[in-house]
Amino acid sequence: MKRLVVLASGSGSNFQAILNAIDHGDIPAVCVGLISDRPQIGAMERAANAGIPVFVIARSQFDEISAYNTALLAQIDALNPDLIVLAGYLKKIPEAVVKQWSGKIINIHPSLLPKYGGKGFHGIHVHEAVIAAGDTESGCTVHFVDETYDTGSVIEQARVPVLPDDTAESLQQKILIQEHLLLPKVIRKLLQSSYSRS
Ligand code: GRF
């Protein structure tokens, strides 16, 4: 069985979509851990309900950033995943983790990258920017993670029309529905190809 590790910072609806897909047999994997950068987030409750081990690794627990980086890397190494999924994880992934796990870390972002990516473009801010720009289309992107926010190579996108009466909130909701379909689909594809830790 392939091993998935999920990193999340928020409500974890994408994490839940992954767990549901595993339950339905759509993703041939087991989720071996949820790593969070903060305590008491919705994703942790979802993990607890599913009996998945939770590891909180917060920057604030460490005096030195190097100690934080080492702890995160050590935890991921210990879980030995075939794929690492950032599902609403807000903290930047340390360079040492990206190097060690290059090509094995994916992220979901609620825009059609490269548009509306990078620092500051998270949560509702992404959709506010799309509405303010008057775009007629938005969507979501799953991409590989590199050393900077939202710049790694795109794996797959889903498109959502922006209608004249859409608000940032309505757009966010419509895109989230597509995220819940796209992320499990990409995970399944990646795991089913000859994709495992070399
Ligand atoms: C999603 O919109 C995702 O694209 C972004 O953060 C949000 C997380 O939502 N990276 P949730 O915690 O999965 O509900």
mmCIF file with all atom_site columns, C-alpha atoms and ligand atoms in Angstrom:
data_model
loop_
_atom_site.group_PDB
_atom_site.id
_atom_site.type_symbol
_atom_site.label_atom_id
_atom_site.label_alt_id
_atom_site.label_comp_id
_atom_site.label_asym_id
_atom_site.label_entity_id
_atom_site.label_seq_id
_atom_site.pdbx_PDB_ins_code
_atom_site.Cartn_x
_atom_site.Cartn_y
_atom_site.Cartn_z
_atom_site.occupancy
_atom_site.B_iso_or_equiv
_atom_site.pdbx_formal_charge
_atom_site.auth_seq_id
_atom_site.auth_comp_id
_atom_site.auth_asym_id
_atom_site.auth_atom_id
_atom_site.pdbx_PDB_model_num
ATOM   1   C CA . MET A 1 1   ? 0.000   0.000  0.000   1.00 0.00 ? 1   MET A CA 1
ATOM   2   C CA . LYS A 1 2   ? 1.298   3.469  -0.879  1.00 0.00 ? 2   LYS A CA 1
ATOM   3   C CA . ARG A 1 3   ? 1.780   5.873  2.014   1.00 0.00 ? 3   ARG A CA 1
ATOM   4   C CA . LEU A 1 4   ? 0.362   9.398  2.036   1.00 0.00 ? 4   LEU A CA 1
ATOM   5   C CA . VAL A 1 5   ? 1.282   12.196 4.403   1.00 0.00 ? 5   VAL A CA 1
ATOM   6   C CA . VAL A 1 6   ? -0.953  15.279 4.444   1.00 0.00 ? 6   VAL A CA 1
ATOM   7   C CA . LEU A 1 7   ? 0.023   18.714 5.768   1.00 0.00 ? 7   LEU A CA 1
ATOM   8   C CA . ALA A 1 8   ? -2.779  21.125 6.669   1.00 0.00 ? 8   ALA A CA 1
ATOM   9   C CA . SER A 1 9   ? -3.303  24.396 8.552   1.00 0.00 ? 9   SER A CA 1
ATOM   10  C CA . GLY A 1 10  ? -7.052  24.855 8.386   1.00 0.00 ? 10  GLY A CA 1
ATOM   11  C CA . SER A 1 11  ? -10.486 23.295 8.254   1.00 0.00 ? 11  SER A CA 1
ATOM   12  C CA . GLY A 1 12  ? -9.186  20.382 6.224   1.00 0.00 ? 12  GLY A CA 1
ATOM   13  C CA . SER A 1 13  ? -12.013 19.947 3.738   1.00 0.00 ? 13  SER A CA 1
ATOM   14  C CA . ASN A 1 14  ? -9.466  18.906 1.104   1.00 0.00 ? 14  ASN A CA 1
ATOM   15  C CA . PHE A 1 15  ? -7.935  16.495 3.608   1.00 0.00 ? 15  PHE A CA 1
ATOM   16  C CA . GLN A 1 16  ? -11.428 15.074 4.147   1.00 0.00 ? 16  GLN A CA 1
ATOM   17  C CA . ALA A 1 17  ? -11.884 14.676 0.385   1.00 0.00 ? 17  ALA A CA 1
ATOM   18  C CA . ILE A 1 18  ? -8.664  12.617 0.337   1.00 0.00 ? 18  ILE A CA 1
ATOM   19  C CA . LEU A 1 19  ? -9.834  10.466 3.260   1.00 0.00 ? 19  LEU A CA 1
ATOM   20  C CA . ASN A 1 20  ? -13.203 9.912  1.569   1.00 0.00 ? 20  ASN A CA 1
ATOM   21  C CA . ALA A 1 21  ? -11.502 8.887  -1.670  1.00 0.00 ? 21  ALA A CA 1
ATOM   22  C CA . ILE A 1 22  ? -9.316  6.415  0.243   1.00 0.00 ? 22  ILE A CA 1
ATOM   23  C CA . ASP A 1 23  ? -12.423 5.023  1.961   1.00 0.00 ? 23  ASP A CA 1
ATOM   24  C CA . HIS A 1 24  ? -14.194 4.585  -1.377  1.00 0.00 ? 24  HIS A CA 1
ATOM   25  C CA . GLY A 1 25  ? -11.200 2.771  -2.815  1.00 0.00 ? 25  GLY A CA 1
ATOM   26  C CA . ASP A 1 26  ? -10.491 5.587  -5.274  1.00 0.00 ? 26  ASP A CA 1
ATOM   27  C CA . ILE A 1 27  ? -7.008  6.238  -3.891  1.00 0.00 ? 27  ILE A CA 1
ATOM   28  C CA . PRO A 1 28  ? -4.908  3.107  -3.396  1.00 0.00 ? 28  PRO A CA 1
ATOM   29  C CA . ALA A 1 29  ? -3.122  4.345  -0.324  1.00 0.00 ? 29  ALA A CA 1
ATOM   30  C CA . VAL A 1 30  ? -3.151  4.696  3.412   1.00 0.00 ? 30  VAL A CA 1
ATOM   31  C CA . CYS A 1 31  ? -2.836  8.076  5.102   1.00 0.00 ? 31  CYS A CA 1
ATOM   32  C CA . VAL A 1 32  ? -0.053  7.532  7.634   1.00 0.00 ? 32  VAL A CA 1
ATOM   33  C CA . GLY A 1 33  ? -0.158  10.956 9.227   1.00 0.00 ? 33  GLY A CA 1
ATOM   34  C CA . LEU A 1 34  ? -1.439  14.501 9.310   1.00 0.00 ? 34  LEU A CA 1
ATOM   35  C CA . ILE A 1 35  ? 1.130   17.175 10.049  1.00 0.00 ? 35  ILE A CA 1
ATOM   36  C CA . SER A 1 36  ? -0.110  20.561 11.170  1.00 0.00 ? 36  SER A CA 1
ATOM   37  C CA . ASP A 1 37  ? 1.749   23.787 11.853  1.00 0.00 ? 37  ASP A CA 1
ATOM   38  C CA . ARG A 1 38  ? -0.737  24.834 14.551  1.00 0.00 ? 38  ARG A CA 1
ATOM   39  C CA . PRO A 1 39  ? -2.866  23.132 17.205  1.00 0.00 ? 39  PRO A CA 1
ATOM   40  C CA . GLN A 1 40  ? -6.644  22.875 17.226  1.00 0.00 ? 40  GLN A CA 1
ATOM   41  C CA . ILE A 1 41  ? -7.479  23.085 13.574  1.00 0.00 ? 41  ILE A CA 1
ATOM   42  C CA . GLY A 1 42  ? -10.439 21.398 11.917  1.00 0.00 ? 42  GLY A CA 1
ATOM   43  C CA . ALA A 1 43  ? -8.183  19.048 9.999   1.00 0.00 ? 43  ALA A CA 1
ATOM   44  C CA . MET A 1 44  ? -6.978  17.529 13.284  1.00 0.00 ? 44  MET A CA 1
ATOM   45  C CA . GLU A 1 45  ? -10.508 16.645 14.305  1.00 0.00 ? 45  GLU A CA 1
ATOM   46  C CA . ARG A 1 46  ? -11.028 14.978 10.950  1.00 0.00 ? 46  ARG A CA 1
ATOM   47  C CA . ALA A 1 47  ? -7.813  12.993 11.468  1.00 0.00 ? 47  ALA A CA 1
ATOM   48  C CA . ALA A 1 48  ? -8.888  11.959 14.957  1.00 0.00 ? 48  ALA A CA 1
ATOM   49  C CA . ASN A 1 49  ? -12.258 10.771 13.605  1.00 0.00 ? 49  ASN A CA 1
ATOM   50  C CA . ALA A 1 50  ? -10.448 8.669  11.029  1.00 0.00 ? 50  ALA A CA 1
ATOM   51  C CA . GLY A 1 51  ? -7.872  7.312  13.487  1.00 0.00 ? 51  GLY A CA 1
ATOM   52  C CA . ILE A 1 52  ? -4.976  8.986  11.708  1.00 0.00 ? 52  ILE A CA 1
ATOM   53  C CA . PRO A 1 53  ? -1.941  10.053 13.763  1.00 0.00 ? 53  PRO A CA 1
ATOM   54  C CA . VAL A 1 54  ? -1.536  13.811 14.099  1.00 0.00 ? 54  VAL A CA 1
ATOM   55  C CA . PHE A 1 55  ? 1.789   15.593 14.501  1.00 0.00 ? 55  PHE A CA 1
ATOM   56  C CA . VAL A 1 56  ? 1.865   19.282 15.365  1.00 0.00 ? 56  VAL A CA 1
ATOM   57  C CA . ILE A 1 57  ? 5.134   20.858 14.346  1.00 0.00 ? 57  ILE A CA 1
ATOM   58  C CA . ALA A 1 58  ? 4.859   24.594 14.927  1.00 0.00 ? 58  ALA A CA 1
ATOM   59  C CA . ARG A 1 59  ? 7.588   27.135 14.314  1.00 0.00 ? 59  ARG A CA 1
ATOM   60  C CA . SER A 1 60  ? 6.815   28.601 17.759  1.00 0.00 ? 60  SER A CA 1
ATOM   61  C CA . GLN A 1 61  ? 7.933   25.370 19.459  1.00 0.00 ? 61  GLN A CA 1
ATOM   62  C CA . PHE A 1 62  ? 11.523  26.009 18.417  1.00 0.00 ? 62  PHE A CA 1
ATOM   63  C CA . ASP A 1 63  ? 13.941  28.830 19.179  1.00 0.00 ? 63  ASP A CA 1
ATOM   64  C CA . GLU A 1 64  ? 15.925  28.326 16.011  1.00 0.00 ? 64  GLU A CA 1
ATOM   65  C CA . ILE A 1 65  ? 14.444  27.932 12.560  1.00 0.00 ? 65  ILE A CA 1
ATOM   66  C CA . SER A 1 66  ? 17.053  25.261 11.853  1.00 0.00 ? 66  SER A CA 1
ATOM   67  C CA . ALA A 1 67  ? 15.639  23.144 14.686  1.00 0.00 ? 67  ALA A CA 1
ATOM   68  C CA . TYR A 1 68  ? 12.132  23.567 13.286  1.00 0.00 ? 68  TYR A CA 1
ATOM   69  C CA . ASN A 1 69  ? 13.329  22.584 9.801   1.00 0.00 ? 69  ASN A CA 1
ATOM   70  C CA . THR A 1 70  ? 15.105  19.526 11.187  1.00 0.00 ? 70  THR A CA 1
ATOM   71  C CA . ALA A 1 71  ? 12.053  18.435 13.186  1.00 0.00 ? 71  ALA A CA 1
ATOM   72  C CA . LEU A 1 72  ? 9.723   18.718 10.201  1.00 0.00 ? 72  LEU A CA 1
ATOM   73  C CA . LEU A 1 73  ? 12.118  16.814 7.963   1.00 0.00 ? 73  LEU A CA 1
ATOM   74  C CA . ALA A 1 74  ? 12.667  14.133 10.609  1.00 0.00 ? 74  ALA A CA 1
ATOM   75  C CA . GLN A 1 75  ? 8.920   13.639 11.038  1.00 0.00 ? 75  GLN A CA 1
ATOM   76  C CA . ILE A 1 76  ? 8.337   13.302 7.319   1.00 0.00 ? 76  ILE A CA 1
ATOM   77  C CA . ASP A 1 77  ? 11.302  10.937 6.961   1.00 0.00 ? 77  ASP A CA 1
ATOM   78  C CA . ALA A 1 78  ? 9.973   8.818  9.825   1.00 0.00 ? 78  ALA A CA 1
ATOM   79  C CA . LEU A 1 79  ? 6.603   8.497  8.087   1.00 0.00 ? 79  LEU A CA 1
ATOM   80  C CA . ASN A 1 80  ? 8.380   7.455  4.872   1.00 0.00 ? 80  ASN A CA 1
ATOM   81  C CA . PRO A 1 81  ? 5.648   8.624  2.473   1.00 0.00 ? 81  PRO A CA 1
ATOM   82  C CA . ASP A 1 82  ? 5.282   7.879  -1.221  1.00 0.00 ? 82  ASP A CA 1
ATOM   83  C CA . LEU A 1 83  ? 3.574   11.243 -1.619  1.00 0.00 ? 83  LEU A CA 1
ATOM   84  C CA . ILE A 1 84  ? 3.284   14.364 0.551   1.00 0.00 ? 84  ILE A CA 1
ATOM   85  C CA . VAL A 1 85  ? 0.168   16.460 0.013   1.00 0.00 ? 85  VAL A CA 1
ATOM   86  C CA . LEU A 1 86  ? -0.163  20.068 1.121   1.00 0.00 ? 86  LEU A CA 1
ATOM   87  C CA . ALA A 1 87  ? -3.903  20.518 1.617   1.00 0.00 ? 87  ALA A CA 1
ATOM   88  C CA . GLY A 1 88  ? -4.326  24.085 2.809   1.00 0.00 ? 88  GLY A CA 1
ATOM   89  C CA . TYR A 1 89  ? -0.914  24.227 4.488   1.00 0.00 ? 89  TYR A CA 1
ATOM   90  C CA . LEU A 1 90  ? 0.095   27.850 4.928   1.00 0.00 ? 90  LEU A CA 1
ATOM   91  C CA . LYS A 1 91  ? 3.671   27.575 6.138   1.00 0.00 ? 91  LYS A CA 1
ATOM   92  C CA . LYS A 1 92  ? 6.492   27.576 3.627   1.00 0.00 ? 92  LYS A CA 1
ATOM   93  C CA . ILE A 1 93  ? 8.128   24.172 3.225   1.00 0.00 ? 93  ILE A CA 1
ATOM   94  C CA . PRO A 1 94  ? 11.775  24.331 4.343   1.00 0.00 ? 94  PRO A CA 1
ATOM   95  C CA . GLU A 1 95  ? 14.368  23.970 1.614   1.00 0.00 ? 95  GLU A CA 1
ATOM   96  C CA . ALA A 1 96  ? 15.816  20.845 3.235   1.00 0.00 ? 96  ALA A CA 1
ATOM   97  C CA . VAL A 1 97  ? 12.424  19.128 2.987   1.00 0.00 ? 97  VAL A CA 1
ATOM   98  C CA . VAL A 1 98  ? 11.941  20.183 -0.634  1.00 0.00 ? 98  VAL A CA 1
ATOM   99  C CA . LYS A 1 99  ? 15.425  18.901 -1.512  1.00 0.00 ? 99  LYS A CA 1
ATOM   100 C CA . GLN A 1 100 ? 15.018  15.571 0.270   1.00 0.00 ? 100 GLN A CA 1
ATOM   101 C CA . TRP A 1 101 ? 11.509  14.979 -1.102  1.00 0.00 ? 101 TRP A CA 1
ATOM   102 C CA . SER A 1 102 ? 11.844  16.637 -4.478  1.00 0.00 ? 102 SER A CA 1
ATOM   103 C CA . GLY A 1 103 ? 9.099   15.588 -6.887  1.00 0.00 ? 103 GLY A CA 1
ATOM   104 C CA . LYS A 1 104 ? 7.111   13.931 -4.097  1.00 0.00 ? 104 LYS A CA 1
ATOM   105 C CA . ILE A 1 105 ? 5.377   17.011 -2.650  1.00 0.00 ? 105 ILE A CA 1
ATOM   106 C CA . ILE A 1 106 ? 2.225   18.451 -4.199  1.00 0.00 ? 106 ILE A CA 1
ATOM   107 C CA . ASN A 1 107 ? 0.069   21.432 -3.280  1.00 0.00 ? 107 ASN A CA 1
ATOM   108 C CA . ILE A 1 108 ? -3.435  22.572 -4.154  1.00 0.00 ? 108 ILE A CA 1
ATOM   109 C CA . HIS A 1 109 ? -3.982  26.265 -4.828  1.00 0.00 ? 109 HIS A CA 1
ATOM   110 C CA . PRO A 1 110 ? -7.336  27.953 -5.500  1.00 0.00 ? 110 PRO A CA 1
ATOM   111 C CA . SER A 1 111 ? -6.436  29.781 -8.721  1.00 0.00 ? 111 SER A CA 1
ATOM   112 C CA . LEU A 1 112 ? -5.269  29.042 -12.221 1.00 0.00 ? 112 LEU A CA 1
ATOM   113 C CA . LEU A 1 113 ? -1.561  29.344 -11.518 1.00 0.00 ? 113 LEU A CA 1
ATOM   114 C CA . PRO A 1 114 ? 0.620   31.158 -12.431 1.00 0.00 ? 114 PRO A CA 1
ATOM   115 C CA . LYS A 1 115 ? -2.149  33.726 -11.918 1.00 0.00 ? 115 LYS A CA 1
ATOM   116 C CA . TYR A 1 116 ? -2.786  34.772 -8.315  1.00 0.00 ? 116 TYR A CA 1
ATOM   117 C CA . GLY A 1 117 ? -0.002  32.754 -6.736  1.00 0.00 ? 117 GLY A CA 1
ATOM   118 C CA . GLY A 1 118 ? 2.764   33.656 -4.316  1.00 0.00 ? 118 GLY A CA 1
ATOM   119 C CA . LYS A 1 119 ? 2.946   35.425 -0.999  1.00 0.00 ? 119 LYS A CA 1
ATOM   120 C CA . GLY A 1 120 ? -0.321  37.029 0.104   1.00 0.00 ? 120 GLY A CA 1
ATOM   121 C CA . PHE A 1 121 ? -2.419  34.996 -2.295  1.00 0.00 ? 121 PHE A CA 1
ATOM   122 C CA . HIS A 1 122 ? -4.153  32.627 0.068   1.00 0.00 ? 122 HIS A CA 1
ATOM   123 C CA . GLY A 1 123 ? -7.719  32.037 1.182   1.00 0.00 ? 123 GLY A CA 1
ATOM   124 C CA . ILE A 1 124 ? -10.308 34.632 0.266   1.00 0.00 ? 124 ILE A CA 1
ATOM   125 C CA . HIS A 1 125 ? -7.592  37.079 -0.934  1.00 0.00 ? 125 HIS A CA 1
ATOM   126 C CA . VAL A 1 126 ? -7.105  34.981 -4.058  1.00 0.00 ? 126 VAL A CA 1
ATOM   127 C CA . HIS A 1 127 ? -10.763 35.206 -5.007  1.00 0.00 ? 127 HIS A CA 1
ATOM   128 C CA . GLU A 1 128 ? -11.010 38.911 -4.137  1.00 0.00 ? 128 GLU A CA 1
ATOM   129 C CA . ALA A 1 129 ? -8.176  39.566 -6.569  1.00 0.00 ? 129 ALA A CA 1
ATOM   130 C CA . VAL A 1 130 ? -9.887  37.552 -9.320  1.00 0.00 ? 130 VAL A CA 1
ATOM   131 C CA . ILE A 1 131 ? -13.149 39.476 -8.869  1.00 0.00 ? 131 ILE A CA 1
ATOM   132 C CA . ALA A 1 132 ? -11.337 42.824 -8.698  1.00 0.00 ? 132 ALA A CA 1
ATOM   133 C CA . ALA A 1 133 ? -9.524  42.051 -11.947 1.00 0.00 ? 133 ALA A CA 1
ATOM   134 C CA . GLY A 1 134 ? -12.811 41.209 -13.687 1.00 0.00 ? 134 GLY A CA 1
ATOM   135 C CA . ASP A 1 135 ? -11.586 37.782 -14.831 1.00 0.00 ? 135 ASP A CA 1
ATOM   136 C CA . THR A 1 136 ? -14.224 35.607 -16.445 1.00 0.00 ? 136 THR A CA 1
ATOM   137 C CA . GLU A 1 137 ? -12.546 32.371 -15.430 1.00 0.00 ? 137 GLU A CA 1
ATOM   138 C CA . SER A 1 138 ? -10.754 31.023 -12.380 1.00 0.00 ? 138 SER A CA 1
ATOM   139 C CA . GLY A 1 139 ? -10.188 27.580 -10.929 1.00 0.00 ? 139 GLY A CA 1
ATOM   140 C CA . CYS A 1 140 ? -7.689  25.520 -8.999  1.00 0.00 ? 140 CYS A CA 1
ATOM   141 C CA . THR A 1 141 ? -4.280  24.014 -9.593  1.00 0.00 ? 141 THR A CA 1
ATOM   142 C CA . VAL A 1 142 ? -2.386  21.029 -8.256  1.00 0.00 ? 142 VAL A CA 1
ATOM   143 C CA . HIS A 1 143 ? 1.351   21.484 -8.669  1.00 0.00 ? 143 HIS A CA 1
ATOM   144 C CA . PHE A 1 144 ? 4.641   20.117 -7.463  1.00 0.00 ? 144 PHE A CA 1
ATOM   145 C CA . VAL A 1 145 ? 6.213   22.077 -4.622  1.00 0.00 ? 145 VAL A CA 1
ATOM   146 C CA . ASP A 1 146 ? 9.550   23.795 -5.022  1.00 0.00 ? 146 ASP A CA 1
ATOM   147 C CA . GLU A 1 147 ? 11.414  26.272 -2.825  1.00 0.00 ? 147 GLU A CA 1
ATOM   148 C CA . THR A 1 148 ? 9.027   29.186 -3.432  1.00 0.00 ? 148 THR A CA 1
ATOM   149 C CA . TYR A 1 149 ? 5.272   29.605 -3.002  1.00 0.00 ? 149 TYR A CA 1
ATOM   150 C CA . ASP A 1 150 ? 3.122   28.361 -5.880  1.00 0.00 ? 150 ASP A CA 1
ATOM   151 C CA . THR A 1 151 ? 5.817   28.221 -8.570  1.00 0.00 ? 151 THR A CA 1
ATOM   152 C CA . GLY A 1 152 ? 6.407   24.483 -8.980  1.00 0.00 ? 152 GLY A CA 1
ATOM   153 C CA . SER A 1 153 ? 5.367   22.765 -12.195 1.00 0.00 ? 153 SER A CA 1
ATOM   154 C CA . VAL A 1 154 ? 1.644   22.431 -12.760 1.00 0.00 ? 154 VAL A CA 1
ATOM   155 C CA . ILE A 1 155 ? 0.225   18.891 -12.757 1.00 0.00 ? 155 ILE A CA 1
ATOM   156 C CA . GLU A 1 156 ? -3.447  19.575 -13.440 1.00 0.00 ? 156 GLU A CA 1
ATOM   157 C CA . GLN A 1 157 ? -6.029  22.364 -13.241 1.00 0.00 ? 157 GLN A CA 1
ATOM   158 C CA . ALA A 1 158 ? -9.820  22.596 -13.055 1.00 0.00 ? 158 ALA A CA 1
ATOM   159 C CA . ARG A 1 159 ? -11.573 25.641 -14.498 1.00 0.00 ? 159 ARG A CA 1
ATOM   160 C CA . VAL A 1 160 ? -14.561 27.476 -13.070 1.00 0.00 ? 160 VAL A CA 1
ATOM   161 C CA . PRO A 1 161 ? -16.410 30.298 -14.878 1.00 0.00 ? 161 PRO A CA 1
ATOM   162 C CA . VAL A 1 162 ? -16.691 33.576 -12.982 1.00 0.00 ? 162 VAL A CA 1
ATOM   163 C CA . LEU A 1 163 ? -20.248 34.818 -13.414 1.00 0.00 ? 163 LEU A CA 1
ATOM   164 C CA . PRO A 1 164 ? -21.205 38.518 -13.303 1.00 0.00 ? 164 PRO A CA 1
ATOM   165 C CA . ASP A 1 165 ? -22.942 38.147 -9.926  1.00 0.00 ? 165 ASP A CA 1
ATOM   166 C CA . ASP A 1 166 ? -20.153 36.118 -8.315  1.00 0.00 ? 166 ASP A CA 1
ATOM   167 C CA . THR A 1 167 ? -18.558 37.438 -5.136  1.00 0.00 ? 167 THR A CA 1
ATOM   168 C CA . ALA A 1 168 ? -15.218 36.352 -3.712  1.00 0.00 ? 168 ALA A CA 1
ATOM   169 C CA . GLU A 1 169 ? -17.147 34.124 -1.315  1.00 0.00 ? 169 GLU A CA 1
ATOM   170 C CA . SER A 1 170 ? -19.348 32.462 -3.946  1.00 0.00 ? 170 SER A CA 1
ATOM   171 C CA . LEU A 1 171 ? -16.326 31.894 -6.158  1.00 0.00 ? 171 LEU A CA 1
ATOM   172 C CA . GLN A 1 172 ? -14.403 30.398 -3.261  1.00 0.00 ? 172 GLN A CA 1
ATOM   173 C CA . GLN A 1 173 ? -17.233 27.927 -2.638  1.00 0.00 ? 173 GLN A CA 1
ATOM   174 C CA . LYS A 1 174 ? -17.502 26.899 -6.271  1.00 0.00 ? 174 LYS A CA 1
ATOM   175 C CA . ILE A 1 175 ? -13.751 26.422 -6.577  1.00 0.00 ? 175 ILE A CA 1
ATOM   176 C CA . LEU A 1 176 ? -13.566 24.438 -3.337  1.00 0.00 ? 176 LEU A CA 1
ATOM   177 C CA . ILE A 1 177 ? -16.011 21.918 -4.816  1.00 0.00 ? 177 ILE A CA 1
ATOM   178 C CA . GLN A 1 178 ? -13.661 21.485 -7.770  1.00 0.00 ? 178 GLN A CA 1
ATOM   179 C CA . GLU A 1 179 ? -10.656 21.199 -5.425  1.00 0.00 ? 179 GLU A CA 1
ATOM   180 C CA . HIS A 1 180 ? -12.301 18.265 -3.691  1.00 0.00 ? 180 HIS A CA 1
ATOM   181 C CA . LEU A 1 181 ? -12.549 16.485 -7.047  1.00 0.00 ? 181 LEU A CA 1
ATOM   182 C CA . LEU A 1 182 ? -9.206  17.523 -8.513  1.00 0.00 ? 182 LEU A CA 1
ATOM   183 C CA . LEU A 1 183 ? -6.914  16.731 -5.575  1.00 0.00 ? 183 LEU A CA 1
ATOM   184 C CA . PRO A 1 184 ? -7.970  13.080 -5.085  1.00 0.00 ? 184 PRO A CA 1
ATOM   185 C CA . LYS A 1 185 ? -7.913  12.589 -8.859  1.00 0.00 ? 185 LYS A CA 1
ATOM   186 C CA . VAL A 1 186 ? -4.314  13.819 -9.138  1.00 0.00 ? 186 VAL A CA 1
ATOM   187 C CA . ILE A 1 187 ? -3.207  11.802 -6.089  1.00 0.00 ? 187 ILE A CA 1
ATOM   188 C CA . ARG A 1 188 ? -4.708  8.669  -7.625  1.00 0.00 ? 188 ARG A CA 1
ATOM   189 C CA . LYS A 1 189 ? -2.969  9.315  -10.943 1.00 0.00 ? 189 LYS A CA 1
ATOM   190 C CA . LEU A 1 190 ? 0.393   9.980  -9.337  1.00 0.00 ? 190 LEU A CA 1
ATOM   191 C CA . LEU A 1 191 ? 0.218   6.892  -7.146  1.00 0.00 ? 191 LEU A CA 1
ATOM   192 C CA . GLN A 1 192 ? -0.959  4.669  -9.954  1.00 0.00 ? 192 GLN A CA 1
ATOM   193 C CA . SER A 1 193 ? 1.851   5.637  -12.267 1.00 0.00 ? 193 SER A CA 1
ATOM   194 C CA . SER A 1 194 ? 5.189   4.112  -11.351 1.00 0.00 ? 194 SER A CA 1
ATOM   195 C CA . TYR A 1 195 ? 5.344   6.729  -8.678  1.00 0.00 ? 195 TYR A CA 1
ATOM   196 C CA . SER A 1 196 ? 7.030   5.728  -5.458  1.00 0.00 ? 196 SER A CA 1
ATOM   197 C CA . ARG A 1 197 ? 10.001  6.832  -3.465  1.00 0.00 ? 197 ARG A CA 1
ATOM   198 C CA . SER A 1 198 ? 13.158  5.925  -5.383  1.00 0.00 ? 198 SER A CA 1
HETATM 199 C C1 . GRF B 2 .   ? -8.039  25.549 -0.203  1.00 0.00 ? 1   GRF B C1 1
HETATM 200 O O1 . GRF B 2 .   ? -8.695  26.549 -0.913  1.00 0.00 ? 1   GRF B O1 1
HETATM 201 C C2 . GRF B 2 .   ? -6.692  25.251 -0.826  1.00 0.00 ? 1   GRF B C2 1
HETATM 202 O O2 . GRF B 2 .   ? -6.685  25.406 -2.216  1.00 0.00 ? 1   GRF B O2 1
HETATM 203 C C3 . GRF B 2 .   ? -5.806  26.284 -0.207  1.00 0.00 ? 1   GRF B C3 1
HETATM 204 O O3 . GRF B 2 .   ? -6.264  26.378 1.137   1.00 0.00 ? 1   GRF B O3 1
HETATM 205 C C4 . GRF B 2 .   ? -7.653  26.019 1.195   1.00 0.00 ? 1   GRF B C4 1
HETATM 206 C C5 . GRF B 2 .   ? -7.770  24.947 2.237   1.00 0.00 ? 1   GRF B C5 1
HETATM 207 O O4 . GRF B 2 .   ? -9.088  24.623 2.506   1.00 0.00 ? 1   GRF B O4 1
HETATM 208 N N1 . GRF B 2 .   ? -4.416  25.957 -0.350  1.00 0.00 ? 1   GRF B N1 1
HETATM 209 P P1 . GRF B 2 .   ? -9.420  23.360 3.410   1.00 0.00 ? 1   GRF B P1 1
HETATM 210 O O5 . GRF B 2 .   ? -8.675  23.515 4.737   1.00 0.00 ? 1   GRF B O5 1
HETATM 211 O O6 . GRF B 2 .   ? -8.977  22.130 2.674   1.00 0.00 ? 1   GRF B O6 1
HETATM 212 O O7 . GRF B 2 .   ? -10.899 23.389 3.611   1.00 0.00 ? 1   GRF B O7 1
#
